[in-house]
Structure formats: structure tokens, C-alpha cells
Coordinates of C-alpha atoms in Angstrom, one line a residue:
Chain A
M1 CA -14.5 271.0 71.4
R2 CA -13.4 270.0 75.0
K3 CA -12.7 273.3 76.9
V4 CA -11.7 271.0 79.9
V5 CA -7.6 270.8 80.3
T6 CA -6.9 267.2 80.2
R7 CA -4.7 264.9 82.2
E8 CA -2.7 264.5 79.2
A9 CA -2.3 268.2 78.6
I10 CA -1.1 268.7 82.2
A11 CA 1.4 265.9 81.8
N12 CA 2.6 267.3 78.4
G13 CA 3.1 270.6 79.9
S14 CA 5.0 269.1 82.9
L15 CA 7.0 267.0 80.9
A16 CA 8.1 270.3 78.1
L17 CA 8.4 272.5 81.1
L18 CA 10.9 270.1 82.9
L19 CA 13.0 269.5 80.3
L20 CA 13.5 273.2 79.8
A21 CA 14.0 273.8 83.4
V22 CA 17.1 271.4 83.8
P23 CA 19.6 273.1 81.8
F24 CA 18.9 276.2 83.5
A25 CA 19.1 274.5 87.2
A26 CA 22.1 273.0 85.6
I27 CA 23.9 276.3 84.7
A28 CA 22.7 277.9 88.2
M29 CA 24.3 275.0 90.0
D30 CA 27.2 275.1 87.7
E31 CA 27.0 271.6 86.1
P32 CA 27.1 272.4 82.5
F33 CA 27.3 268.2 82.1
Y34 CA 23.4 268.1 82.9
V35 CA 22.6 270.4 80.0
T36 CA 24.5 268.0 77.8
L37 CA 22.4 265.2 79.2
A38 CA 19.6 267.6 78.6
T39 CA 20.3 268.5 75.0
R40 CA 20.6 264.4 74.4
I41 CA 17.3 263.9 75.5
A42 CA 15.9 266.9 73.4
I43 CA 17.7 265.5 70.4
L44 CA 16.4 261.7 71.1
A45 CA 13.3 262.7 71.5
L46 CA 13.1 264.6 68.3
A47 CA 14.4 261.5 66.4
A48 CA 11.7 259.5 68.1
V49 CA 8.9 261.9 67.7
G50 CA 9.9 261.3 63.6
L51 CA 9.7 257.6 63.9
N52 CA 6.3 258.0 66.0
I53 CA 4.8 259.7 62.6
A54 CA 5.2 256.1 61.0
L55 CA 5.2 253.8 64.0
G56 CA 2.8 255.6 66.3
L57 CA -0.1 257.0 63.6
G58 CA 0.8 254.8 60.8
G59 CA 1.5 251.4 62.4
L60 CA 4.8 251.2 60.2
V61 CA 7.2 249.1 62.2
S62 CA 10.3 250.9 60.8
F63 CA 13.6 248.7 61.8
G64 CA 15.7 251.0 60.2
H65 CA 15.2 254.4 61.4
A66 CA 19.0 254.8 62.4
A67 CA 19.4 254.8 58.7
F68 CA 18.2 258.4 58.6
F69 CA 19.6 259.7 62.0
G70 CA 22.8 258.3 60.6
L71 CA 22.4 260.1 57.2
G72 CA 21.3 263.3 58.9
G73 CA 24.6 262.7 61.2
Y74 CA 26.8 262.2 58.5
A75 CA 25.5 265.2 56.4
A76 CA 26.4 267.2 59.2
G77 CA 29.8 265.6 59.4
I78 CA 30.5 265.9 55.8
L79 CA 29.6 269.5 55.0
A80 CA 31.6 270.5 58.3
T81 CA 34.5 268.5 57.1
H82 CA 34.6 270.0 53.5
A83 CA 34.4 273.4 55.1
F84 CA 37.2 273.0 57.5
N85 CA 39.2 271.6 55.0
A86 CA 38.0 274.3 52.4
E87 CA 37.3 271.5 49.9
P88 CA 34.4 272.2 47.8
L89 CA 31.7 269.5 47.3
L90 CA 30.8 267.6 44.0
L91 CA 30.6 270.2 41.2
G92 CA 32.3 272.5 43.1
I93 CA 29.6 273.8 45.5
P94 CA 31.0 275.2 48.2
A95 CA 30.5 273.9 51.7
T96 CA 29.0 275.1 54.7
T97 CA 29.1 275.1 58.5
S98 CA 25.8 277.1 58.9
M99 CA 23.3 274.7 60.9
P100 CA 20.1 275.8 59.0
V101 CA 21.7 274.7 55.7
I102 CA 23.0 271.7 57.2
W103 CA 19.5 270.7 58.6
L104 CA 18.2 271.4 55.3
V105 CA 20.3 269.1 53.7
A106 CA 20.1 266.2 56.2
L107 CA 16.1 266.8 55.5
V108 CA 16.4 266.7 52.0
V109 CA 19.0 263.9 51.7
C110 CA 16.9 261.6 53.9
G111 CA 13.8 262.4 52.3
L112 CA 15.3 261.8 48.9
V113 CA 16.5 258.3 50.4
A114 CA 13.5 257.4 52.3
L115 CA 11.1 257.6 48.7
P116 CA 12.9 254.4 47.2
I117 CA 13.2 252.5 50.6
G118 CA 9.8 253.2 51.4
A119 CA 8.6 252.3 48.0
V120 CA 9.9 248.8 48.0
S121 CA 9.3 248.3 51.8
L122 CA 6.1 249.3 51.7
R123 CA 5.1 246.9 49.1
T124 CA 5.1 244.4 52.2
S125 CA 3.6 244.5 55.3
G126 CA 3.9 243.1 58.8
V127 CA 7.4 240.7 59.4
Y128 CA 8.4 241.3 56.0
F129 CA 8.5 245.1 56.7
I130 CA 10.3 245.0 60.0
M131 CA 12.9 242.9 58.1
I132 CA 13.5 244.8 54.9
T133 CA 13.8 248.2 56.7
L134 CA 16.3 246.4 59.0
A135 CA 18.1 245.0 55.9
F136 CA 17.9 248.7 53.9
A137 CA 19.5 250.5 57.2
Q138 CA 22.1 247.4 56.9
M139 CA 23.2 248.3 53.5
I140 CA 23.8 251.8 54.2
Y141 CA 25.9 250.6 57.0
Y142 CA 28.2 248.6 55.4
F143 CA 28.3 251.1 52.7
A144 CA 29.8 253.8 55.3
I145 CA 31.9 251.5 56.8
S146 CA 33.1 250.3 53.6
W147 CA 33.8 253.7 52.0
P148 CA 37.0 255.1 53.7
A149 CA 36.5 259.0 52.1
Y150 CA 34.5 259.8 55.2
G151 CA 36.0 258.0 58.2
G152 CA 35.2 254.2 57.5
Q153 CA 34.6 252.7 60.6
D154 CA 36.7 255.4 62.6
G155 CA 33.7 257.9 61.7
L156 CA 34.3 261.3 61.0
S157 CA 35.3 264.3 63.6
I158 CA 33.8 267.6 63.4
Y159 CA 36.7 269.7 64.9
V160 CA 34.6 273.1 65.1
R161 CA 30.9 273.2 66.1
N162 CA 28.9 274.5 63.3
S163 CA 27.3 277.8 63.7
F164 CA 23.9 279.3 63.8
P165 CA 23.1 283.1 63.1
G166 CA 23.3 285.2 66.4
V167 CA 24.2 282.1 68.9
N168 CA 27.5 280.9 70.2
T169 CA 27.0 277.1 69.7
A170 CA 30.3 276.0 71.5
L171 CA 28.3 276.9 74.8
P172 CA 26.4 274.2 76.1
L173 CA 22.8 276.3 76.9
P174 CA 22.5 277.8 73.3
L175 CA 23.0 274.5 71.7
F176 CA 20.4 273.0 74.1
L177 CA 17.7 275.7 73.1
I178 CA 18.0 275.3 69.5
C179 CA 17.7 271.6 70.1
Y180 CA 15.1 272.2 72.6
G181 CA 13.1 274.8 69.9
L182 CA 13.4 272.2 67.2
L183 CA 11.6 269.6 69.3
L184 CA 8.9 271.7 70.0
L185 CA 8.5 272.1 66.3
G186 CA 8.4 268.6 65.7
L187 CA 6.1 268.0 68.4
V188 CA 3.7 270.6 66.9
L189 CA 4.1 269.0 63.4
F190 CA 3.2 265.6 65.0
W191 CA 0.1 267.4 66.4
T192 CA -0.6 269.0 63.6
L193 CA -0.3 265.9 61.4
R194 CA -2.4 263.6 63.7
N195 CA -5.1 266.3 63.9
S196 CA -5.1 266.7 59.8
R197 CA -7.0 265.0 57.1
F198 CA -3.8 263.4 56.3
G199 CA -3.4 262.2 60.0
A200 CA -6.9 260.8 60.2
A201 CA -6.0 258.8 56.7
L202 CA -2.7 257.5 58.1
Q203 CA -4.5 256.2 61.3
A204 CA -7.4 254.8 59.0
A205 CA -4.6 253.1 56.9
R206 CA -3.3 251.3 60.2
Q207 CA -6.9 250.2 61.6
N208 CA -8.4 249.2 58.3
P209 CA -6.5 249.5 55.2
T210 CA -9.5 248.2 53.0
R211 CA -11.9 250.3 54.1
L212 CA -9.6 253.4 53.3
A213 CA -9.3 252.2 49.8
A214 CA -12.9 252.0 49.7
V215 CA -13.4 255.4 50.1
G216 CA -10.9 256.1 47.4
I217 CA -7.7 257.0 49.4
A218 CA -4.7 254.6 48.4
P219 CA -2.8 253.5 51.5
F220 CA 0.1 253.3 49.6
N221 CA 0.4 256.9 49.2
I222 CA -0.6 257.9 52.6
R223 CA 2.2 255.4 53.9
L224 CA 5.1 256.6 51.7
T225 CA 4.3 260.2 52.7
A226 CA 4.4 259.5 56.3
F227 CA 7.5 257.2 56.1
T228 CA 9.4 260.1 54.5
V229 CA 8.3 262.8 56.6
S230 CA 9.2 260.2 59.5
A231 CA 12.3 259.6 58.0
M232 CA 13.4 263.4 57.3
I233 CA 12.5 264.3 60.9
T234 CA 14.7 261.6 62.5
G235 CA 17.5 262.8 59.9
L236 CA 17.4 266.2 61.2
A237 CA 17.9 264.8 64.7
G238 CA 20.9 263.1 63.3
A239 CA 22.4 266.1 62.4
L240 CA 21.8 267.6 65.5
F241 CA 23.1 264.5 67.5
A242 CA 26.3 264.7 65.2
D243 CA 27.0 268.4 66.4
L244 CA 26.3 267.7 69.9
N245 CA 29.1 264.9 70.0
R246 CA 31.0 266.7 67.2
F247 CA 31.4 263.6 65.8
T248 CA 29.8 261.4 63.2
S249 CA 30.0 257.7 63.2
P250 CA 28.9 254.4 61.7
S251 CA 27.2 253.4 65.2
M252 CA 24.8 256.1 64.4
L253 CA 23.7 253.6 61.6
S254 CA 23.6 250.4 63.5
W255 CA 20.5 248.6 64.2
H256 CA 20.6 249.1 67.7
M257 CA 20.0 252.4 67.0
S258 CA 17.1 251.7 65.2
G259 CA 16.1 249.5 68.4
E260 CA 16.7 252.3 70.5
L261 CA 14.6 254.6 68.7
I262 CA 11.8 252.1 68.9
V263 CA 12.1 251.6 72.6
L264 CA 11.9 255.6 73.4
I265 CA 8.5 255.4 71.8
I266 CA 7.4 252.2 73.6
L267 CA 8.9 253.3 77.0
G268 CA 7.3 256.7 76.7
G269 CA 4.1 255.3 75.2
R270 CA 3.2 254.2 71.2
G271 CA 1.1 257.1 69.3
R272 CA 1.2 259.7 72.4
L273 CA 2.6 263.4 71.3
F274 CA 4.8 263.4 74.2
G275 CA 5.5 259.6 74.6
P276 CA 9.0 259.9 72.5
V277 CA 9.7 263.1 75.0
A278 CA 9.2 260.9 78.2
G279 CA 10.9 257.9 76.8
A280 CA 13.9 259.7 76.1
M281 CA 14.0 261.0 79.4
L282 CA 13.8 258.0 80.9
F283 CA 15.9 256.1 78.5
V284 CA 18.7 258.7 79.0
L285 CA 18.4 258.7 82.8
F286 CA 18.5 254.6 83.1
E287 CA 21.8 255.0 80.8
F288 CA 22.9 257.5 83.1
A289 CA 22.0 256.1 86.6
L290 CA 22.6 252.8 85.8
G291 CA 25.9 253.5 84.0
G292 CA 27.1 255.2 87.1
I293 CA 26.4 251.9 89.0
T294 CA 27.8 249.3 86.7
E295 CA 29.1 249.0 83.3
R296 CA 26.7 246.1 82.7
W297 CA 23.7 248.7 82.8
Q298 CA 22.7 247.3 79.2
L299 CA 21.8 244.1 81.1
F300 CA 19.2 246.0 83.2
L301 CA 18.0 248.2 80.4
G302 CA 17.3 245.0 78.9
L303 CA 15.2 243.3 81.7
I304 CA 13.6 246.8 82.2
L305 CA 12.4 247.0 78.6
L306 CA 11.3 243.2 78.8
G307 CA 9.2 244.0 82.1
V308 CA 7.4 246.8 80.2
V309 CA 7.0 245.1 77.1
L310 CA 5.3 242.1 79.0
F311 CA 3.8 243.9 81.9
A312 CA 3.2 247.4 81.4
R313 CA 2.0 248.3 78.1
G314 CA 1.2 251.9 77.5
G315 CA 4.8 253.1 78.9
L316 CA 5.4 256.1 80.9
M317 CA 3.0 258.4 79.4
G318 CA 0.0 255.7 80.0
F319 CA 1.5 255.7 83.8
I320 CA 1.5 259.6 84.3
A321 CA -1.5 260.8 81.9
G322 CA -3.8 257.6 81.4
R323 CA -5.3 255.5 78.8
E324 CA -4.9 257.5 75.5
R325 CA -8.4 259.4 74.8
H326 CA -10.5 258.5 71.5
G327 CA -12.5 261.2 70.0
Chain B
M1 CA 41.7 235.1 37.5
S2 CA 42.2 231.3 37.4
T3 CA 39.5 228.6 37.6
A4 CA 40.9 227.4 40.7
L5 CA 40.2 230.7 42.4
L6 CA 36.7 231.1 41.0
I7 CA 36.1 227.4 42.5
E8 CA 37.6 228.3 45.7
Q9 CA 35.3 231.3 46.0
L10 CA 32.5 229.3 44.8
L11 CA 32.8 226.8 47.5
N12 CA 33.3 229.7 50.0
G13 CA 29.9 231.0 49.3
L14 CA 28.6 227.7 49.5
Q15 CA 30.0 227.2 53.0
L16 CA 28.6 230.7 53.9
G17 CA 25.3 229.7 52.6
V18 CA 25.0 226.3 54.3
M19 CA 25.9 228.6 57.6
L20 CA 22.9 231.0 57.0
F21 CA 20.5 228.2 56.3
L22 CA 21.5 226.7 59.8
M23 CA 20.4 230.0 61.2
A24 CA 17.5 231.0 58.4
A25 CA 16.3 227.3 59.3
G26 CA 15.4 228.1 62.9
L27 CA 14.1 231.5 62.2
T28 CA 11.8 230.6 59.6
L29 CA 10.5 227.6 61.3
I30 CA 9.7 229.6 64.6
F31 CA 7.7 232.0 62.5
G32 CA 6.0 229.5 60.3
V33 CA 4.5 227.4 63.6
M34 CA 4.6 229.9 65.8
G35 CA 4.1 233.2 64.0
L36 CA 7.1 234.6 65.9
I37 CA 9.8 237.1 64.8
N38 CA 12.8 236.3 66.7
L39 CA 15.8 238.9 67.2
A40 CA 17.7 236.7 69.9
H41 CA 18.5 234.0 67.3
G42 CA 21.7 235.3 67.2
S43 CA 21.9 234.9 70.5
F44 CA 22.1 231.4 70.4
Y45 CA 24.4 231.4 67.8
M46 CA 26.8 233.0 70.2
I47 CA 25.7 230.7 73.1
G48 CA 26.5 227.6 71.1
A49 CA 29.9 229.2 69.9
F50 CA 31.2 229.8 73.6
A51 CA 29.6 226.6 74.9
C52 CA 32.0 224.9 72.0
A53 CA 34.8 226.8 72.8
T54 CA 34.6 226.6 76.7
V55 CA 33.8 223.0 76.7
A56 CA 36.7 222.4 74.1
A57 CA 39.2 223.9 75.8
A58 CA 38.4 221.9 79.2
T59 CA 38.2 218.6 77.5
G60 CA 40.5 219.0 74.4
S61 CA 38.3 217.9 72.2
F62 CA 36.2 219.5 69.6
W63 CA 33.6 217.2 69.4
T64 CA 32.6 216.9 72.6
G65 CA 32.4 221.1 72.7
L66 CA 30.0 220.6 69.5
V67 CA 27.5 218.3 71.6
A68 CA 27.9 220.7 74.3
S69 CA 27.0 223.4 71.8
L70 CA 23.7 221.9 71.0
I71 CA 22.9 221.3 74.3
A72 CA 23.7 224.4 75.6
A73 CA 21.7 226.4 72.8
A74 CA 18.6 224.2 73.0
A75 CA 18.6 224.2 77.0
A76 CA 18.9 228.0 76.7
G77 CA 16.1 228.0 73.9
A78 CA 13.8 226.1 76.1
I79 CA 14.2 228.0 78.9
V80 CA 13.5 231.4 77.1
E81 CA 10.6 230.2 75.6
M82 CA 8.9 229.2 78.5
A83 CA 9.8 232.1 80.3
V84 CA 9.4 234.9 78.0
I85 CA 8.5 233.8 74.2
R86 CA 5.4 232.1 75.3
R87 CA 4.1 235.3 76.5
L88 CA 4.4 236.9 73.3
Y89 CA 2.6 234.4 70.5
E90 CA -0.3 236.4 70.8
R91 CA 1.2 240.2 70.5
D92 CA 1.7 241.9 67.8
H93 CA 4.9 242.1 65.9
L94 CA 5.8 245.2 67.5
D95 CA 6.3 243.5 71.2
Q96 CA 7.8 240.3 69.6
V97 CA 10.7 242.6 68.3
L98 CA 10.8 244.7 71.5
A99 CA 10.9 242.0 74.0
T100 CA 13.6 239.9 71.8
F101 CA 15.6 243.0 71.5
A102 CA 15.4 242.9 75.3
L103 CA 16.6 239.5 75.1
I104 CA 19.8 240.4 73.0
L105 CA 20.8 243.0 75.4
I106 CA 20.4 240.6 78.1
F107 CA 22.2 237.9 76.7
S108 CA 25.1 239.9 75.0
E109 CA 25.7 241.8 78.4
G110 CA 25.6 238.4 80.4
T111 CA 27.9 236.4 78.4
R112 CA 30.5 239.4 78.5
W113 CA 30.0 239.5 82.4
L114 CA 30.8 235.8 82.4
F115 CA 33.6 235.5 79.8
G116 CA 35.0 238.8 79.8
S117 CA 35.2 241.0 76.4
F118 CA 38.6 239.1 75.1
P119 CA 37.6 236.8 72.3
L120 CA 37.9 232.8 73.1
Y121 CA 39.7 230.9 70.4
L122 CA 38.5 227.6 68.9
D123 CA 41.0 225.4 66.8
I124 CA 40.0 222.8 64.1
P125 CA 39.8 219.5 65.1
P126 CA 42.7 217.4 64.4
L127 CA 40.6 215.1 62.1
L128 CA 39.6 218.0 59.5
H129 CA 43.5 219.7 59.1
G130 CA 44.8 219.7 55.9
A131 CA 43.3 220.4 52.6
V132 CA 41.8 218.7 49.6
P133 CA 43.2 219.4 45.9
L134 CA 40.8 221.3 43.6
P135 CA 40.6 220.8 40.1
G136 CA 42.9 223.1 37.7
G137 CA 45.1 223.2 40.8
G138 CA 44.8 224.5 44.2
Q139 CA 43.6 223.3 47.8
Y140 CA 40.6 223.8 49.8
Q141 CA 40.6 223.4 53.4
L142 CA 39.0 220.2 54.6
Y143 CA 36.9 221.8 57.4
R144 CA 35.2 224.3 55.4
L145 CA 34.1 221.2 53.0
A146 CA 32.9 219.5 56.3
I147 CA 30.9 222.5 57.0
I148 CA 29.0 222.0 53.5
G149 CA 28.8 218.5 54.5
V150 CA 27.0 219.1 57.5
G151 CA 24.8 221.6 56.0
I152 CA 23.7 219.1 53.6
V153 CA 23.2 216.8 56.1
V154 CA 20.8 218.9 58.4
A155 CA 19.2 220.4 55.4
V156 CA 18.5 216.4 54.3
G157 CA 17.6 215.4 57.9
L158 CA 15.3 218.5 58.6
Y159 CA 13.5 217.2 55.2
L160 CA 13.1 214.1 56.7
L161 CA 11.9 215.1 59.8
I162 CA 9.1 217.4 58.7
S163 CA 7.8 215.0 55.9
R164 CA 8.3 211.5 57.6
T165 CA 8.0 211.8 61.6
R166 CA 5.0 212.3 63.8
L167 CA 6.8 215.5 65.3
G168 CA 6.9 216.8 61.5
M169 CA 3.6 216.0 60.9
R170 CA 2.6 218.0 64.0
I171 CA 4.7 220.9 63.2
R172 CA 3.0 221.5 59.6
A173 CA -0.5 220.7 61.3
G174 CA 0.8 223.4 63.8
E175 CA 1.4 225.7 60.9
S176 CA -1.8 225.5 59.1
D177 CA -4.4 225.7 62.0
R178 CA -3.0 225.6 65.5
E179 CA -6.7 225.8 67.3
M180 CA -7.5 222.2 65.4
I181 CA -4.4 220.4 66.2
A182 CA -5.0 221.7 70.1
A183 CA -8.6 220.7 69.6
L184 CA -7.5 216.7 68.5
G185 CA -5.2 216.3 71.6
V186 CA -1.7 217.4 70.7
D187 CA -0.2 219.4 73.5
I188 CA 0.8 222.6 71.6
S189 CA 2.7 224.5 74.4
T190 CA 5.1 221.5 74.2
L191 CA 5.2 221.1 70.5
Y192 CA 6.3 225.0 70.5
T193 CA 8.9 224.8 73.3
V194 CA 10.1 221.8 71.1
V195 CA 10.4 223.4 67.9
F196 CA 11.9 226.8 69.8
A197 CA 14.6 224.5 71.0
L198 CA 15.4 222.9 67.8
G199 CA 15.6 226.2 65.9
A200 CA 18.1 227.2 68.9
A201 CA 20.1 224.1 68.4
L202 CA 20.5 224.6 64.9
A203 CA 21.7 227.9 65.4
G204 CA 23.9 227.0 68.1
L205 CA 25.5 224.4 65.9
A206 CA 26.1 226.9 63.4
G207 CA 28.0 229.3 66.0
A208 CA 30.0 226.5 67.1
L209 CA 31.0 225.1 63.4
V210 CA 31.9 229.0 62.3
G211 CA 33.5 229.9 66.0
A212 CA 36.4 227.6 64.8
L213 CA 37.0 229.9 61.7
Q214 CA 36.5 233.1 63.6
S215 CA 37.3 234.2 66.8
V216 CA 34.2 233.6 69.6
Q217 CA 33.3 237.1 71.1
V218 CA 30.1 238.7 72.1
G219 CA 27.9 240.2 68.9
M220 CA 29.2 237.7 66.8
G221 CA 25.7 236.7 66.3
E222 CA 24.2 240.1 65.0
P223 CA 25.9 240.5 61.7
V224 CA 24.6 236.6 60.8
L225 CA 21.0 237.0 61.9
I226 CA 20.6 240.1 59.8
L227 CA 21.7 237.9 57.0
A228 CA 19.6 235.1 57.8
F229 CA 16.8 237.5 57.8
V230 CA 17.5 238.7 54.3
V231 CA 17.9 234.9 53.5
I232 CA 14.1 234.5 55.0
V233 CA 12.8 237.2 53.2
I234 CA 14.1 236.4 50.0
G235 CA 12.9 232.8 50.5
G236 CA 9.6 233.5 51.8
I237 CA 9.0 233.6 55.5
G238 CA 7.9 229.9 57.1
S239 CA 9.5 227.7 54.1
I240 CA 12.5 225.8 54.6
K241 CA 12.9 225.2 50.7
G242 CA 12.9 228.8 50.6
A243 CA 15.5 229.4 53.4
L244 CA 18.0 226.8 51.7
F245 CA 17.5 228.5 48.5
G246 CA 17.7 231.9 49.8
A247 CA 20.7 231.0 51.8
V248 CA 22.6 229.5 49.2
L249 CA 21.9 232.6 46.9
V250 CA 22.8 235.2 49.3
G251 CA 26.3 233.2 50.4
V252 CA 27.5 232.9 46.7
V253 CA 26.2 236.2 45.7
D254 CA 28.0 237.9 48.4
T255 CA 31.1 236.2 48.0
L256 CA 31.5 236.5 44.4
G257 CA 30.3 240.1 44.5
R258 CA 33.3 240.7 46.2
L259 CA 35.8 238.8 44.4
L260 CA 34.1 239.9 41.0
L261 CA 32.7 243.6 41.1
P262 CA 36.0 245.4 41.7
Q263 CA 37.8 242.8 38.8
A264 CA 34.7 244.1 36.7
L265 CA 34.9 247.6 37.4
T266 CA 38.5 247.6 36.5
L267 CA 37.3 247.6 33.1
M268 CA 35.9 251.2 33.1
L269 CA 37.8 252.7 35.9
P270 CA 41.2 253.2 37.3
P271 CA 42.2 250.1 39.7
S272 CA 42.3 252.2 42.8
Q273 CA 39.4 253.3 42.3
A274 CA 37.8 250.3 40.8
A275 CA 39.0 248.2 44.4
L276 CA 37.1 251.3 46.5
I277 CA 33.9 251.5 44.4
G278 CA 33.7 247.8 43.7
G279 CA 34.6 246.7 47.5
A280 CA 31.5 249.3 48.6
L281 CA 29.3 247.9 46.2
A282 CA 29.8 244.2 47.0
S283 CA 29.3 244.9 50.6
M284 CA 25.5 246.3 49.2
L285 CA 25.1 244.1 46.4
I286 CA 22.6 241.1 48.9
Y287 CA 20.5 244.1 49.8
I288 CA 20.1 245.2 46.2
V289 CA 19.1 241.7 45.3
M290 CA 16.7 241.3 48.0
A291 CA 15.1 244.6 46.7
L292 CA 15.0 243.3 43.4
I293 CA 13.3 240.1 44.3
L294 CA 10.8 241.9 46.8
A295 CA 9.7 244.3 43.9
F296 CA 8.7 241.7 41.7
R297 CA 7.5 239.3 44.4
P298 CA 6.9 241.0 47.5
S299 CA 6.5 237.6 49.7
G300 CA 9.6 235.9 48.9
L301 CA 10.5 233.4 46.0
F302 CA 8.6 230.2 48.5
A303 CA 6.2 232.2 49.7
A304 CA 4.1 230.0 52.1
Q305 CA 0.7 229.9 52.0
S306 CA -0.6 231.9 55.0

């Protein structure tokens, strides 16, 4: 074990503290809007932490993670709507507005959907995998907009934000702390996975699947597990996102969302523990700062992204924490 | 349900398929020769439509607009290839996806900046107004038939280009061994620019042709792009024959699915529910077909040897 505190550890700690400090400073300055901004960062970062398991560790470029982000959002929206109208769900099961139950539903639903999608998609690799995950996400997107029961194209409003035991979620700061806590849990899970035997096998499946198969581990099962876990975390973030906006819309399922999730990881640094956090901070700041200056902020986002891809590989974490250390 | 309706929908499916083929042919050619996945292909479709609508409005002639769409899309393709795409050939697919995703943002916002958010309209040329009687009664729009005709001409033209000309020989050589043809003295980077511009021009043509049927607006290329991905995944990436087969299959399955699925479900369900569930299922149908094909043939129906 290296006892020295690495540059990356310092960078990670600083980012975590910075994200935690922003909302408290904002409350002190009576600017609650910035708390919402920080909450948005935490949620998008959590979604990207999920994708980072598949993409960063496993090298599985899923261009369809918006499907899970949106499904999580719809889980929150549908349960809240049923509870609001006091309608039971299928088979008379009562709906709920309790966040932990909703999270559980989002996790289970995303896991159940990710399994068959992963099982078909992982039969292929490379470009095929990218396009197939994209196509499956589009399938779910078109289903959502053509199914009128839950808002169709208009989306679904959550009239009262769902509840968490002992916390007033209507206030911005408690909601931020919930999201921040889950982000930390997600990061701990990512770290544990990466350093586990499973994580070693997953990274080996990315680097050399033949050799992994030769030592008796089937890459397919490892990848499918990673894809499913990855989808579940992104789905959980989707449920939080719906609660933050009190709105679930089909745009959460759109392929732009899938693209943005990948962008977050690349802006931050692919495969890095805090890459998604750094990426989400950068992305939301771009969106906010450029969006304040010009309506055409996406044009500049495109130019910045193009610059990062062509010239600045390694992203923000590569810049502030140096190259990734192996070993 | 009458035979005429069925024939009409079959032709609609064929027309959709032909348009998808124009998109998919460029995508699959670019992937086959350069190994590049290009998300920004839908932007060339949009550029073609905007160029056609603008020039047609200025000159009053659809045909001038059509020529302008080919030139604009090919020029945009060549410029993008030389400025950006060229740097991506040696990169992994993730970088290609991200860079071309960035290009979509740039093209879409740039177009919105130039033309505003309101859609443009493009009229069907007077020559192609009117309808053709169908066997079994009913009529079919002449313009849509013309699109099918254009698709057939392009398919034959591409076949001849690739199998009978020197350029086609180089494209085929580039697909199988790019170092070797560079060593034989073929200017590979010009070849790549030409192939990219050719693919972009085909997408621009599709955009212009469809622009007269729908409104011309920012983002119009994206749904078509994703369908074109489904097409080339079904057909086998890199295969033009696969793109043609996949495009017609997707076009016909999608169109007939929307017609027949709700009707088939009325046999089991009350009509209102049948329409609802049938509609939702029909919108998913081509993706289900794709998943089924991939479950049996993971690299598509006409996979190019690689």
C-alpha cells in the first residue's frame, strides 16, 4: 500500500468539498438558485458515475443510457402521479411518494430492462454496440411518446415533491444533501467495484477479452453484470432528476441525453473516479455561464467539446490530477 | 381494408425505405472505407433540405434547389472532412462519436442562428404534381413515386460506380487494405474526402427530396439518422447491398406495422385499446425486428468481411 497522498486523492477531495460547500455558501448569501444548480450537478454526476462503470471500466460505449435515466424518472413520475390521484397501480398495489421506495423501484425496473437489452447488445461489439444501445433507447423513447396514459409527448408533472423520512424535501438544501449523499454512495460503489476481483475482470475484459476467457472467466457475464449495475445507478439518478425538476419528460429518454452523459465523462476524464463529478461541474457551469450570455450556448458547447476530443484527451481530471496512475 | 390501401401503404413504405437508403448508403460507405462512425450525417440531410428550400424560394425552381442541395451538402461534407473528420480516423469509436456529436450541436445551432426557429416550406415541383391511379382503385401521389424512382437510379448508379469505375475500384481497395493502396500511389486522403463528400451529397439529396413532403426544420435529420443506423446494423455495416435491403425492410415494416398492428389487435381487444396498444407497439416494431435479427446474426445480414 502506498501511504503517500496522491495528487488525484487531493483533487478528488477538493472537488467533493467544493460541491458540498457551494450550497451552504449559496444559502448564506440567500441565493437558493445556486443550491438547485449544485443539486443538478450532483444528480448528473451520479448518472455519469453509473455510465462510467460500463464505459470507463468496461469500455462499453453505451449510447443508450438515457433509456435508464428516463425510466428512473418515469418510475418517480408514475408512482407520484398514482399516489397523488390515490389510484392503485396494477394488481391493486398502492402507489407511494416515499423516495426510498421510489429509488428501489427505479433500481429494479432499470435492472430488469437492462438485462435483456444488455444480453442482445453485448452479443456485438464496437460500432454495432454503440448503435444498438442507441436504437434500444430510441425504442423506449418512441414508446413513451406514443403511450398517452403517462403524458405522452407532454411529460408528467410531479405536483408535490416526493418525501424522505425526517426531511423536508421541498426545501432546496435537504434535497441537495440527499442527492449528494447518494452521489457519495455511488462513488464508493464505483471505487469498491474498481478495486474488487470483479473490477479487475471487467477491466481485463476491456483490455484483452481473449486472455480473460483463457483464465476461465467468460467476458460476456462480466460485461452484462457491469452493464446492468451501470444502468441501475443511472436510473436512480433519473428518479432524483425527476424529483428535482418535479417533472418527467420524454426528453430524459432522448438520445441527446445519452450523448450528454458520455460528454460528462469525457469532459471530466474517462474511467477516473471523480471524472463524472468534474465533468458534471464543468458541463453545468458551461450551460449556466454560456446560457447567460447567449441563447446559442449549444454551439459553443459543441466547439468546446470538439476541442476537448481533438486536443485535450484526459479531460479535466487529467488536467488537475495528472495522468492516471496504474498499479 | 381494401387492396388499394394496402398497395398505397406498401408504396409509402418503399418511399421511406428509399429515403433511408440514401442516408444509409453514405453512412455505410464511410464506415466501410474509413472505419468512421459519423453521427453528423443527419446534419448533411438537414443542410440539403435547407439549401434546397432557400434556393428554390429565391429562384422559384425546385430543380435549381435540388442541384444546390447536392452542392451544399457535398461542400459541407468536404470541409468537415478536411477540418475535423480527418483527425479522427486513427481514434477509437468513442472519440468519433463525441466529435461528431459536437458537430451536430454546432450544425444545428448554426442553422438555427442563420434561418431562425421557424420551419421553411418547400413546394413539390409543378412537373410532379398530380397522382397516378393504382390498380384496385385509389390514387398515388406522383412525387412519392418519383422519389422511389430516384432511389432506384441512385442504387443502380452506386452499384455501377463501385463495381465499374476507377474511383469505385479505389474505394473497394480502400475497404480491404488501405496501407497497400497508399503504397501503390493512390492519394488516400483525397479519396477519403471524395467518399465523405459523396456520402454527404446523398444525405443532402434525401433531405431535399423529403423537404417537399415535410417541413424543413432544424433537427429534422436526427430521427432519420437513427433509423439509418438501424438499417445499416440490420444490413451489416459496410455493405451497400445490406443497406438497400435493410432500408426497404425497415421502411416497409414500419409503415405496414403502423397500419396492420392496430387492426390485428382489434381481433382480441376493444377498438380504443387496440388503437392505443397497436400504435405504441408499431412504433417499437422495427427495433424489435432489429433485436431479433441481431440475436441470430450479430453482424447483420450482409456483413462485409473484416
